[in-house]
mmCIF file of C-alpha atoms and ligand atoms in Angstrom:
data_model
loop_
_atom_site.group_PDB
_atom_site.id
_atom_site.type_symbol
_atom_site.label_atom_id
_atom_site.label_comp_id
_atom_site.label_asym_id
_atom_site.label_seq_id
_atom_site.Cartn_x
_atom_site.Cartn_y
_atom_site.Cartn_z
ATOM 1 C CA MET A 1 72.678 77.443 64.116
ATOM 2 C CA ILE A 2 75.067 74.488 64.077
ATOM 3 C CA GLY A 3 72.808 72.444 61.819
ATOM 4 C CA ALA A 4 72.250 75.345 59.431
ATOM 5 C CA ASN A 5 75.977 76.024 59.232
ATOM 6 C CA ILE A 6 76.735 72.397 58.372
ATOM 7 C CA LYS A 7 74.052 72.353 55.720
ATOM 8 C CA LYS A 8 75.329 75.548 54.132
ATOM 9 C CA ILE A 9 78.935 74.334 54.017
ATOM 10 C CA ASN A 10 77.944 70.959 52.562
ATOM 11 C CA GLN A 11 76.036 72.731 49.802
ATOM 12 C CA GLU A 12 79.033 74.939 49.050
ATOM 13 C CA ILE A 13 81.604 72.172 48.858
ATOM 14 C CA GLY A 14 79.737 69.607 46.777
ATOM 15 C CA GLU A 15 80.097 65.869 46.902
ATOM 16 C CA HIS A 16 83.805 65.430 46.159
ATOM 17 C CA THR A 17 84.873 67.028 49.424
ATOM 18 C CA ARG A 18 84.038 65.824 52.930
ATOM 19 C CA LEU A 19 83.526 68.123 55.871
ATOM 20 C CA ILE A 20 85.393 67.524 59.114
ATOM 21 C CA ALA A 21 83.670 69.450 61.899
ATOM 22 C CA VAL A 22 86.480 70.695 64.121
ATOM 23 C CA SER A 23 85.046 70.519 67.613
ATOM 24 C CA LYS A 24 88.156 71.269 69.687
ATOM 25 C CA THR A 25 87.379 73.219 72.894
ATOM 26 C CA LYS A 26 83.632 72.788 72.253
ATOM 27 C CA PRO A 27 81.424 70.772 74.630
ATOM 28 C CA ALA A 28 79.920 67.390 73.809
ATOM 29 C CA GLU A 29 76.450 68.980 73.518
ATOM 30 C CA ASN A 30 77.630 70.964 70.486
ATOM 31 C CA ILE A 31 78.973 67.812 68.876
ATOM 32 C CA LEU A 32 75.718 66.011 69.549
ATOM 33 C CA GLU A 33 73.799 68.840 67.920
ATOM 34 C CA ALA A 34 75.965 68.510 64.813
ATOM 35 C CA TYR A 35 75.522 64.738 64.966
ATOM 36 C CA GLN A 36 71.762 65.079 65.090
ATOM 37 C CA ASN A 37 72.060 67.161 61.932
ATOM 38 C CA GLY A 38 73.813 64.313 60.144
ATOM 39 C CA GLN A 39 77.458 65.183 60.780
ATOM 40 C CA ARG A 40 79.620 62.105 61.466
ATOM 41 C CA ILE A 41 83.218 63.273 61.040
ATOM 42 C CA PHE A 42 84.765 65.345 63.819
ATOM 43 C CA GLY A 43 88.257 66.753 64.269
ATOM 44 C CA GLU A 44 90.119 67.323 67.506
ATOM 45 C CA ASN A 45 93.668 68.504 68.099
ATOM 46 C CA LYS A 46 94.277 67.223 71.624
ATOM 47 C CA VAL A 47 94.505 63.546 72.493
ATOM 48 C CA GLN A 48 93.008 63.786 75.980
ATOM 49 C CA GLU A 49 90.060 65.838 74.796
ATOM 50 C CA MET A 50 89.371 63.499 71.886
ATOM 51 C CA VAL A 51 89.458 60.414 74.118
ATOM 52 C CA GLY A 52 87.054 62.021 76.587
ATOM 53 C CA LYS A 53 84.584 62.894 73.876
ATOM 54 C CA TYR A 54 84.943 59.511 72.164
ATOM 55 C CA GLU A 55 83.966 57.782 75.389
ATOM 56 C CA ILE A 56 80.693 59.639 75.870
ATOM 57 C CA LEU A 57 79.508 60.208 72.296
ATOM 58 C CA PRO A 58 77.920 57.874 69.704
ATOM 59 C CA LYS A 59 80.253 55.170 68.472
ATOM 60 C CA ASP A 60 79.629 55.723 64.765
ATOM 61 C CA ILE A 61 81.464 59.048 64.899
ATOM 62 C CA GLU A 62 84.702 59.165 62.863
ATOM 63 C CA TRP A 63 87.344 60.899 64.968
ATOM 64 C CA HIS A 64 90.131 62.670 63.069
ATOM 65 C CA LEU A 65 93.187 63.890 64.939
ATOM 66 C CA ILE A 66 94.175 67.108 63.179
ATOM 67 C CA GLY A 67 96.809 68.598 65.478
ATOM 68 C CA HIS A 68 100.370 67.729 66.348
ATOM 69 C CA LEU A 69 100.655 64.278 67.899
ATOM 70 C CA GLN A 70 103.340 63.237 70.367
ATOM 71 C CA SER A 71 104.575 59.665 70.073
ATOM 72 C CA ASN A 72 103.892 58.862 73.722
ATOM 73 C CA LYS A 73 100.188 59.667 73.285
ATOM 74 C CA VAL A 74 99.481 57.520 70.233
ATOM 75 C CA LYS A 75 98.429 54.562 72.381
ATOM 76 C CA TYR A 76 95.407 56.410 73.755
ATOM 77 C CA ILE A 77 93.815 56.986 70.349
ATOM 78 C CA ALA A 78 95.040 53.928 68.436
ATOM 79 C CA PRO A 79 91.972 51.817 69.309
ATOM 80 C CA PHE A 80 89.498 54.159 67.626
ATOM 81 C CA VAL A 81 91.014 57.063 65.667
ATOM 82 C CA ALA A 82 89.727 57.211 62.066
ATOM 83 C CA MET A 83 92.569 59.278 60.600
ATOM 84 C CA ILE A 84 95.672 61.078 61.832
ATOM 85 C CA HIS A 85 96.329 64.243 59.799
ATOM 86 C CA GLY A 86 99.458 65.722 61.275
ATOM 87 C CA VAL A 87 102.127 63.076 60.693
ATOM 88 C CA ASP A 88 105.506 64.646 60.041
ATOM 89 C CA SER A 89 108.167 62.091 60.929
ATOM 90 C CA LEU A 90 109.059 58.485 60.259
ATOM 91 C CA LYS A 91 109.459 57.958 63.995
ATOM 92 C CA LEU A 92 105.846 58.956 64.601
ATOM 93 C CA LEU A 93 104.693 56.668 61.771
ATOM 94 C CA GLN A 94 106.601 53.794 63.354
ATOM 95 C CA THR A 95 104.952 54.438 66.701
ATOM 96 C CA ILE A 96 101.494 54.648 65.134
ATOM 97 C CA ASN A 97 102.237 51.394 63.305
ATOM 98 C CA LYS A 98 103.267 49.654 66.520
ATOM 99 C CA GLU A 99 100.216 50.821 68.483
ATOM 100 C CA ALA A 100 97.861 50.028 65.592
ATOM 101 C CA ALA A 101 99.274 46.497 65.418
ATOM 102 C CA LYS A 102 98.483 45.997 69.120
ATOM 103 C CA CYS A 103 94.866 46.873 68.297
ATOM 104 C CA GLN A 104 94.909 44.780 65.104
ATOM 105 C CA ARG A 105 94.076 47.870 63.114
ATOM 106 C CA VAL A 106 95.394 49.732 60.093
ATOM 107 C CA ILE A 107 95.349 53.459 60.865
ATOM 108 C CA PRO A 108 94.898 55.909 57.967
ATOM 109 C CA CYS A 109 97.476 58.727 58.124
ATOM 110 C CA LEU A 110 98.178 61.929 56.223
ATOM 111 C CA LEU A 111 101.632 63.439 55.893
ATOM 112 C CA GLN A 112 101.597 67.087 56.932
ATOM 113 C CA MET A 113 103.431 69.480 54.642
ATOM 114 C CA HIS A 114 104.608 72.927 55.643
ATOM 115 C CA ILE A 115 103.137 75.151 52.923
ATOM 116 C CA ALA A 116 102.664 78.480 54.753
ATOM 117 C CA VAL A 117 105.068 81.396 54.908
ATOM 118 C CA GLU A 118 104.894 81.502 58.695
ATOM 119 C CA GLU A 119 107.620 79.708 60.594
ATOM 120 C CA THR A 120 106.387 76.678 62.519
ATOM 121 C CA LYS A 121 108.102 73.558 63.614
ATOM 122 C CA PHE A 122 105.297 71.401 62.249
ATOM 123 C CA GLY A 123 105.079 69.992 58.757
ATOM 124 C CA LEU A 124 107.558 68.573 56.285
ATOM 125 C CA ASN A 125 109.443 70.263 53.491
ATOM 126 C CA GLN A 126 109.694 68.470 50.147
ATOM 127 C CA SER A 127 113.025 66.800 50.761
ATOM 128 C CA GLU A 128 111.857 65.494 54.139
ATOM 129 C CA LEU A 129 108.725 64.155 52.436
ATOM 130 C CA TYR A 130 110.761 62.278 49.826
ATOM 131 C CA ASP A 131 113.042 60.910 52.570
ATOM 132 C CA ILE A 132 110.035 59.454 54.379
ATOM 133 C CA LEU A 133 108.565 58.017 51.167
ATOM 134 C CA GLU A 134 111.888 56.324 50.379
ATOM 135 C CA GLN A 135 112.111 54.958 53.925
ATOM 136 C CA LEU A 136 108.591 53.588 53.677
ATOM 137 C CA LYS A 137 109.621 51.567 50.614
ATOM 138 C CA VAL A 138 112.069 49.573 52.691
ATOM 139 C CA ASN A 139 110.347 49.616 56.079
ATOM 140 C CA ASN A 140 107.261 47.473 56.134
ATOM 141 C CA LEU A 141 104.691 49.356 58.137
ATOM 142 C CA ASP A 142 101.659 47.140 57.647
ATOM 143 C CA ASN A 143 99.469 48.800 60.243
ATOM 144 C CA ILE A 144 99.477 52.315 58.829
ATOM 145 C CA LYS A 145 98.153 53.519 55.525
ATOM 146 C CA ILE A 146 99.330 56.773 53.940
ATOM 147 C CA CYS A 147 96.110 58.192 52.481
ATOM 148 C CA GLY A 148 97.353 61.578 51.307
ATOM 149 C CA LEU A 149 98.712 64.957 52.343
ATOM 150 C CA MET A 150 97.602 67.680 54.746
ATOM 151 C CA GLY A 151 98.550 71.351 54.868
ATOM 152 C CA MET A 152 97.643 74.690 56.393
ATOM 153 C CA ALA A 153 97.878 77.812 54.256
ATOM 154 C CA SER A 154 99.307 81.088 55.530
ATOM 155 C CA ASN A 155 97.108 83.116 57.834
ATOM 156 C CA VAL A 156 96.921 86.108 55.458
ATOM 157 C CA GLU A 157 94.277 88.129 53.630
ATOM 158 C CA ASP A 158 95.902 87.651 50.242
ATOM 159 C CA VAL A 159 93.672 85.141 48.455
ATOM 160 C CA GLU A 160 96.190 84.534 45.675
ATOM 161 C CA GLN A 161 98.873 83.688 48.219
ATOM 162 C CA ILE A 162 96.568 81.118 49.830
ATOM 163 C CA ARG A 163 95.541 79.737 46.456
ATOM 164 C CA THR A 164 99.171 79.320 45.394
ATOM 165 C CA GLU A 165 99.949 77.371 48.561
ATOM 166 C CA PHE A 166 96.989 75.002 48.132
ATOM 167 C CA ARG A 167 97.818 74.556 44.464
ATOM 168 C CA GLY A 168 101.386 73.675 45.395
ATOM 169 C CA LEU A 169 100.151 70.992 47.778
ATOM 170 C CA LYS A 170 97.914 69.494 45.088
ATOM 171 C CA THR A 171 100.797 69.519 42.607
ATOM 172 C CA LEU A 172 102.976 67.711 45.118
ATOM 173 C CA PHE A 173 100.217 65.174 45.736
ATOM 174 C CA ASP A 174 100.011 64.476 41.984
ATOM 175 C CA GLU A 175 103.796 64.311 41.742
ATOM 176 C CA ILE A 176 104.219 61.589 44.361
ATOM 177 C CA LYS A 177 101.110 59.621 43.409
ATOM 178 C CA GLU A 178 102.621 57.963 40.344
ATOM 179 C CA PRO A 179 106.037 56.931 41.717
ATOM 180 C CA TYR A 180 104.991 55.980 45.247
ATOM 181 C CA PHE A 181 101.269 55.129 45.269
ATOM 182 C CA LYS A 182 100.583 53.991 41.714
ATOM 183 C CA ASN A 183 97.989 51.277 42.242
ATOM 184 C CA ASP A 184 97.001 52.401 45.685
ATOM 185 C CA GLU A 185 93.392 53.514 45.773
ATOM 186 C CA SER A 186 93.615 54.709 49.361
ATOM 187 C CA PHE A 187 96.076 57.438 48.433
ATOM 188 C CA LYS A 188 93.443 59.993 47.529
ATOM 189 C CA GLU A 189 93.063 62.545 50.310
ATOM 190 C CA LEU A 190 94.106 66.168 50.313
ATOM 191 C CA SER A 191 93.266 67.704 53.690
ATOM 192 C CA MET A 192 93.289 71.464 53.191
ATOM 193 C CA GLY A 193 90.967 74.336 53.982
ATOM 194 C CA MET A 194 89.668 75.815 57.251
ATOM 195 C CA SER A 195 86.907 78.310 58.073
ATOM 196 C CA GLY A 196 88.648 81.226 56.404
ATOM 197 C CA ASP A 197 89.847 79.514 53.252
ATOM 198 C CA TYR A 198 87.893 76.312 52.557
ATOM 199 C CA LEU A 199 86.225 77.653 49.412
ATOM 200 C CA ILE A 200 89.633 78.305 47.854
ATOM 201 C CA ALA A 201 90.857 74.908 49.042
ATOM 202 C CA VAL A 202 87.913 73.145 47.419
ATOM 203 C CA GLU A 203 88.587 74.933 44.133
ATOM 204 C CA GLU A 204 92.169 73.693 44.337
ATOM 205 C CA GLY A 205 91.208 70.067 44.876
ATOM 206 C CA SER A 206 90.707 69.556 48.601
ATOM 207 C CA THR A 207 88.966 66.293 49.535
ATOM 208 C CA LEU A 208 88.750 66.984 53.290
ATOM 209 C CA ILE A 209 88.136 70.402 54.793
ATOM 210 C CA ARG A 210 88.646 71.002 58.504
ATOM 211 C CA VAL A 211 86.153 73.619 59.639
ATOM 212 C CA GLY A 212 85.628 74.728 63.241
ATOM 213 C CA SER A 213 84.517 78.307 63.888
ATOM 214 C CA SER A 214 82.236 78.542 60.844
ATOM 215 C CA ILE A 215 80.214 75.688 62.341
ATOM 216 C CA PHE A 216 80.489 76.099 66.117
ATOM 217 C CA GLY A 217 81.284 79.811 66.423
ATOM 218 C CA HIS A 218 84.403 81.453 67.801
ATOM 219 C CA ARG A 219 86.551 79.603 70.263
HETATM 220 C C1 PLP B 1 91.565 74.517 64.701
HETATM 221 C C2 PLP B 1 91.982 73.887 63.433
HETATM 222 C C3 PLP B 1 91.164 73.937 62.292
HETATM 223 C C4 PLP B 1 89.837 74.669 62.251
HETATM 224 O O1 PLP B 1 90.030 76.043 62.303
HETATM 225 P P1 PLP B 1 88.798 77.073 62.040
HETATM 226 O O2 PLP B 1 89.476 78.305 61.572
HETATM 227 O O3 PLP B 1 88.102 77.235 63.343
HETATM 228 O O4 PLP B 1 87.937 76.479 61.004
HETATM 229 C C5 PLP B 1 91.617 73.298 61.156
HETATM 230 N N1 PLP B 1 92.793 72.632 61.121
HETATM 231 C C6 PLP B 1 93.599 72.570 62.184
HETATM 232 C C7 PLP B 1 94.880 71.814 62.090
HETATM 233 C C8 PLP B 1 93.238 73.195 63.379
HETATM 234 O O5 PLP B 1 94.052 73.122 64.427
#
């Protein structure tokens, strides 16, 4: 089933969007099955779990950290992580930069925006985003690269509500592109869309969807 699910999703999303297979809580065998069906990008939300899987699975897998990341755990993933999606403070960016420098790497990061109606402590509001972008102008963080924005829509049935939230994130992406990332070709990613809403996200311009249960089944 895993291979068929991946194939179906890839056909639905087309070539402008990449699929991140969210394998959190799932065993390595499931990941390997996806891998044998051509999948190379996997998402995990816990550092320990991602490190464990990285160590035993093929080395050409791209590991994306999609959940909240604590500063004191950055060092464990810095040597290999392909992208960190949930960055929502300058302090965390500075830590990622420091750990990436130790590994002589540049780590791609996405700034996480809070776009849902639900209260959560994760994700930036617009003024916090602009604060960070201004800070980045004066702080030289050579070992991180801001590649775009990430967001999670509200967990609701109302399709128009979800669409409005994704559209808002895309608008914000376009708004900051010109003033802050003008000639920066790496600033191009919009990480939005999960199992329940990835088709809407793709219509609204998502470049990276993070899909777990529609590939691996319920957790
Ligand atoms: C778990 C998770 C996903 C995948 O959720 P599904 O509904 O299983 O597709 C996507 N993004 C984040 C941040 C997650 O934590």
